[in-house]
Short mmCIF file of C-alpha atoms in Angstrom, two decimals:
data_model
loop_
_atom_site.label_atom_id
_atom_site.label_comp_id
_atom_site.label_asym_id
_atom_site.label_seq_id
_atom_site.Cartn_x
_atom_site.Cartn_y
_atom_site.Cartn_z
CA UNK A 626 39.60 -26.83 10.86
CA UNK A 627 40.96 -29.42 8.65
CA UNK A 628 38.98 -32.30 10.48
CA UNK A 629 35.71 -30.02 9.92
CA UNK A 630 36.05 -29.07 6.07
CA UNK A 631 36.84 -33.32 5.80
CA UNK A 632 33.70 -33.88 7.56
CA UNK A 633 31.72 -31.55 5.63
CA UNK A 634 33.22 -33.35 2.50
CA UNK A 635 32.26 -36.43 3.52
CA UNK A 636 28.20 -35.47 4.02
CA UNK A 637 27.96 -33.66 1.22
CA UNK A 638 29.41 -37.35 -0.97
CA UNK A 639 27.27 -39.63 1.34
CA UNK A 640 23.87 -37.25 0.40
CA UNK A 641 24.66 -37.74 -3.35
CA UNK A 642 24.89 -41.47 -2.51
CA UNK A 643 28.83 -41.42 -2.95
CA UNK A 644 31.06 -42.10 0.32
CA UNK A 645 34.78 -41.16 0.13
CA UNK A 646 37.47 -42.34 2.51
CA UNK A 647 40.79 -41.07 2.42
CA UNK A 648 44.39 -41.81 3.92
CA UNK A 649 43.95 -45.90 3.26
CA UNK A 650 47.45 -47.60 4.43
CA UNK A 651 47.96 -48.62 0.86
CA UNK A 652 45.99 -46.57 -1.45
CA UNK A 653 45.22 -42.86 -1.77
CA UNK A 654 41.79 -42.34 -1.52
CA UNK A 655 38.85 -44.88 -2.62
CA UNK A 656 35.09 -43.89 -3.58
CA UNK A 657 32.22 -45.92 -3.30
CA UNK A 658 28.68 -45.85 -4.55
CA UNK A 659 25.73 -48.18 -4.46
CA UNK A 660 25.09 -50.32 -7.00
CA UNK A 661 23.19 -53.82 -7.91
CA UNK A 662 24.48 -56.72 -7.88
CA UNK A 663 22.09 -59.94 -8.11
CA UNK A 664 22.94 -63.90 -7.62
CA UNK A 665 20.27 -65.88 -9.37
CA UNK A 666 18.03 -62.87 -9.54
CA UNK A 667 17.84 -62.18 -5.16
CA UNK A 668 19.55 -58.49 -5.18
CA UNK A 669 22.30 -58.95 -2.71
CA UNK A 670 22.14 -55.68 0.14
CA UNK A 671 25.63 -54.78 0.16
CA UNK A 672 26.87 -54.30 -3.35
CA UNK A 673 29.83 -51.30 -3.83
CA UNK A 674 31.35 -50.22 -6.70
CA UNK A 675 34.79 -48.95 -5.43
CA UNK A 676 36.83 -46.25 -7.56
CA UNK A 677 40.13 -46.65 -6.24
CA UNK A 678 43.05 -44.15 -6.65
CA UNK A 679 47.48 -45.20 -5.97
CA UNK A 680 49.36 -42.68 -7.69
CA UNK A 681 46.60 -40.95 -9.73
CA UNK A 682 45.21 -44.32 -11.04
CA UNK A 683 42.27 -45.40 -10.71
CA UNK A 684 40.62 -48.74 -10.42
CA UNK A 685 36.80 -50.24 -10.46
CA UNK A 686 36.61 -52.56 -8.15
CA UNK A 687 32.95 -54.36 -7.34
CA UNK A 688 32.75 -55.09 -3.72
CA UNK A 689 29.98 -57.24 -1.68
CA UNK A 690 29.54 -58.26 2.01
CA UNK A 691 31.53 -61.76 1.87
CA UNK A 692 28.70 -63.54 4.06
CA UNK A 693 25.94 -62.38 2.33
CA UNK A 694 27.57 -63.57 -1.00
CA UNK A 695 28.25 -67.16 0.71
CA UNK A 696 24.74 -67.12 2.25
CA UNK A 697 23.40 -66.76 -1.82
CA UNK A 698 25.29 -69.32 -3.13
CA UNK A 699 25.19 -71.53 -0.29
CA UNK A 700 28.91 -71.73 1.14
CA UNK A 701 30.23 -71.11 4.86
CA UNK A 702 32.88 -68.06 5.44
CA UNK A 703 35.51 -69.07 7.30
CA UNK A 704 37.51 -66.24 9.29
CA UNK A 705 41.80 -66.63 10.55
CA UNK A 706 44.29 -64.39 11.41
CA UNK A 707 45.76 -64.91 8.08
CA UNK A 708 42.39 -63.98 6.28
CA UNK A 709 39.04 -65.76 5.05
CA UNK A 710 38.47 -68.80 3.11
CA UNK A 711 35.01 -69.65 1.82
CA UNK A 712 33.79 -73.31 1.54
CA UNK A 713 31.10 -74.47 -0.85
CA UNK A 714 29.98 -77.71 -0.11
CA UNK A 715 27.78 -79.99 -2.49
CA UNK A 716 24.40 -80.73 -0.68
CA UNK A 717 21.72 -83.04 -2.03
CA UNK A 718 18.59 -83.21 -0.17
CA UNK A 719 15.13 -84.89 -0.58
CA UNK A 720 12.25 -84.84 1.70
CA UNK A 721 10.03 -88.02 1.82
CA UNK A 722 6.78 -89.33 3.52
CA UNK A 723 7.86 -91.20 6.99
CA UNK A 724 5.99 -94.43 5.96
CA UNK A 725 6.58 -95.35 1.66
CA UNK A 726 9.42 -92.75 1.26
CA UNK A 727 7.80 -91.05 -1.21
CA UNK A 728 8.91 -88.04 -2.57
CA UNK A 729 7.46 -84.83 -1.28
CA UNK A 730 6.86 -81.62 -3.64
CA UNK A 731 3.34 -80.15 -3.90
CA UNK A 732 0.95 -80.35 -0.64
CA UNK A 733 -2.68 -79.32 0.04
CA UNK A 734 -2.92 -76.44 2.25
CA UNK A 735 -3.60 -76.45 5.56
CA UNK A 736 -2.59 -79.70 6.27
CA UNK A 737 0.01 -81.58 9.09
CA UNK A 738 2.58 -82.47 7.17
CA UNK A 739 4.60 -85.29 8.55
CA UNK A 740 8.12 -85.95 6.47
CA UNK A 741 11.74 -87.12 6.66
CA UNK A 742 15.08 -85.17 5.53
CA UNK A 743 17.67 -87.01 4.01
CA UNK A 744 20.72 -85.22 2.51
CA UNK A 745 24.32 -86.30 1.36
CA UNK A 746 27.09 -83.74 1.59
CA UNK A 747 30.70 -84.08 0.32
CA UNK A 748 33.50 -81.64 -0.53
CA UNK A 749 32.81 -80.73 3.22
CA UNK A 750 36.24 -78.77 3.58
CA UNK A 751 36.16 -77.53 7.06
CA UNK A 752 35.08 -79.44 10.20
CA UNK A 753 31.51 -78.80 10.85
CA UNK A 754 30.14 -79.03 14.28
CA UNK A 755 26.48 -79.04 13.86
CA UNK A 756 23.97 -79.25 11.05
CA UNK A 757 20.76 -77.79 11.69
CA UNK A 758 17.57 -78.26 9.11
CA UNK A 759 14.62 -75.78 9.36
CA UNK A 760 11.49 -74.88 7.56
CA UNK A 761 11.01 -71.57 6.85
CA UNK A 762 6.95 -70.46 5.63
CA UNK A 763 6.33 -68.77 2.41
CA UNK A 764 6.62 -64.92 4.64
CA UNK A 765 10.18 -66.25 5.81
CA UNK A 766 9.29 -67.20 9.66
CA UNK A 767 10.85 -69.86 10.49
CA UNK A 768 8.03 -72.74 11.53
CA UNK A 769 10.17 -75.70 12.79
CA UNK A 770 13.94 -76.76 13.09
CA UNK A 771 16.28 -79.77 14.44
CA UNK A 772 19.77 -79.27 15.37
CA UNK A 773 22.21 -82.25 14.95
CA UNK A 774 25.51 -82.42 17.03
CA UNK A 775 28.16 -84.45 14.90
CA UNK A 776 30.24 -86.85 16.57
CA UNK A 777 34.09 -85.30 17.45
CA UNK A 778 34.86 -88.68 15.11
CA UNK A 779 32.79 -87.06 12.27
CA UNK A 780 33.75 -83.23 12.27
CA UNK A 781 36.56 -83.86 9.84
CA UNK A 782 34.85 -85.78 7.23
CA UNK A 783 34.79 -84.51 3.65
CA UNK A 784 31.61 -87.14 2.80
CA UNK A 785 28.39 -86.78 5.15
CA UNK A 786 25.26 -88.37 5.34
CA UNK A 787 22.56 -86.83 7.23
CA UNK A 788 19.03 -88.41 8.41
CA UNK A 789 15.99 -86.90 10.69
CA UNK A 790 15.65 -90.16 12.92
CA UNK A 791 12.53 -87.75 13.83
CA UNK A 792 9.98 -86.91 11.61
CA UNK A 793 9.27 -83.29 11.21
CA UNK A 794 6.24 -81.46 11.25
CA UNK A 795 4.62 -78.66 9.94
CA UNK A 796 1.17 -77.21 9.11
CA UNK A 797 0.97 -75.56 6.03
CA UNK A 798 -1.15 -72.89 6.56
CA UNK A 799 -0.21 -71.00 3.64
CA UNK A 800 -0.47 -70.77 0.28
CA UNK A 801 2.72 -71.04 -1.42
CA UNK A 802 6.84 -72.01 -0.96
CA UNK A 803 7.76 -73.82 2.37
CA UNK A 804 11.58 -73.90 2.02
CA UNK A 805 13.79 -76.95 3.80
CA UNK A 806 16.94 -75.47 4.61
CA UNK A 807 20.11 -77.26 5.53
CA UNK A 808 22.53 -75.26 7.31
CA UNK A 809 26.32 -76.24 8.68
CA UNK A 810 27.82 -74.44 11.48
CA UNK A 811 32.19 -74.84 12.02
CA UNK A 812 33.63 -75.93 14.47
CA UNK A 813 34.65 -72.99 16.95
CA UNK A 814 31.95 -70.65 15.19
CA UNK A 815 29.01 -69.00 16.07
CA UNK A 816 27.13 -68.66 13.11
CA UNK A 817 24.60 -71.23 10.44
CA UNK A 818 25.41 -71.32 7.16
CA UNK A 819 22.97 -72.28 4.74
CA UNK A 820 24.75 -74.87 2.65
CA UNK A 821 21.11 -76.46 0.92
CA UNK A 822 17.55 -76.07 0.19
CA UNK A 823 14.58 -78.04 -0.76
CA UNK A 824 11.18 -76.59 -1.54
CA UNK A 825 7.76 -78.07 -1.12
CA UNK A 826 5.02 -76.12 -2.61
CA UNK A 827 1.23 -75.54 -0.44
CA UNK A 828 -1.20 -75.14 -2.59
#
């Protein structure tokens, strides 16, 4: 009966927009409800605002989903048995015409655009396994991508230098931001992290 009316309880909260969990191993009970909370102006999905009660006090606590806050301000999460640590490296990229090396920012649309990535990376603070760089179209459909496999000699380097010894290419069909993303994957993980961006404009 008990499990029921708790149940019931909990419905009744999550229709109202409020969720309430009780019997935490530290704290009482804790109550969440939505709220917004924005990095740069992009909403993040997951933002909480956490009411949480120890001996009839209560506390406000904002809470967000740790990888989507990375993924906004362009850091890696990095989970251990002891807990998470999240890395921000600093990322400066430029794209550049194959033959002068002239900077790229505004195209014409509809044309094949041929270019080169170049980006320098330090305060790298965990060994990264792979770097992959991808262009993503103005509706977020990803339109071309190169993976890079560092060197078991490289992985533990704080200061990085990267260079497409391809040219990419894309068509830019589409009026609008074409977004060069640089993205760092650990080693042992499973998962891109975007770490840097560059954005050429179709027009």
């Amino acid at each position: 009966m008990k499990v029921k009316r708790l149940l019931a309880l909990i419905l009744i909260f999550t229709l109202f927009g409020i969720a309430t969990v009780f019997a935490d191993t530290v704290y009482e009970k804790y109550i969440a409800k939505k709220i917004t909370v924005k990095v740069n102006g992009a909403s993040l999905d997951s933002g909480l605002m956490v009411d949480i009660y120890k001996k009839d006090t209560r506390v406000e606590t904002p809470m967000v989903n740790l990888e989507e806050l990375a993924g906004s301000i362009g850091g890696i999460v990095s989970k251990h048995d002891k807990g998470i640590n999240i890395y921000k490296p600093n990322v400066q990229m430029s794209v550049a015409s194959p033959g002068d090396n002239k900077s790229i920012r505004v195209v014409e649309k509809g044309i094949k655009l041929s270019f080169n990535v170049f980006a320098y990376m330090d305060s790298i603070l965990t060994d990264i396994s792979n770097i992959k760089v991808s262009v993503v179209d103005p509706f977020g459909s990803e339109v071309e991508s190169l993976v890079y496999i560092l060197a078991k000699e490289d992985q533990g380097k704080e200061v990085f230098s990267y260079f497409t010894n391809v040219p990419m290419e894309v068509r830019m069909k589409y009026n609008g931001n074409y977004s060069v993303n640089l993205e760092m994957k650990e080693v042992g993980g499973s998962q891109y992290y975007k770490v840097g961006q560059y954005v050429i404009y179709s027009e």
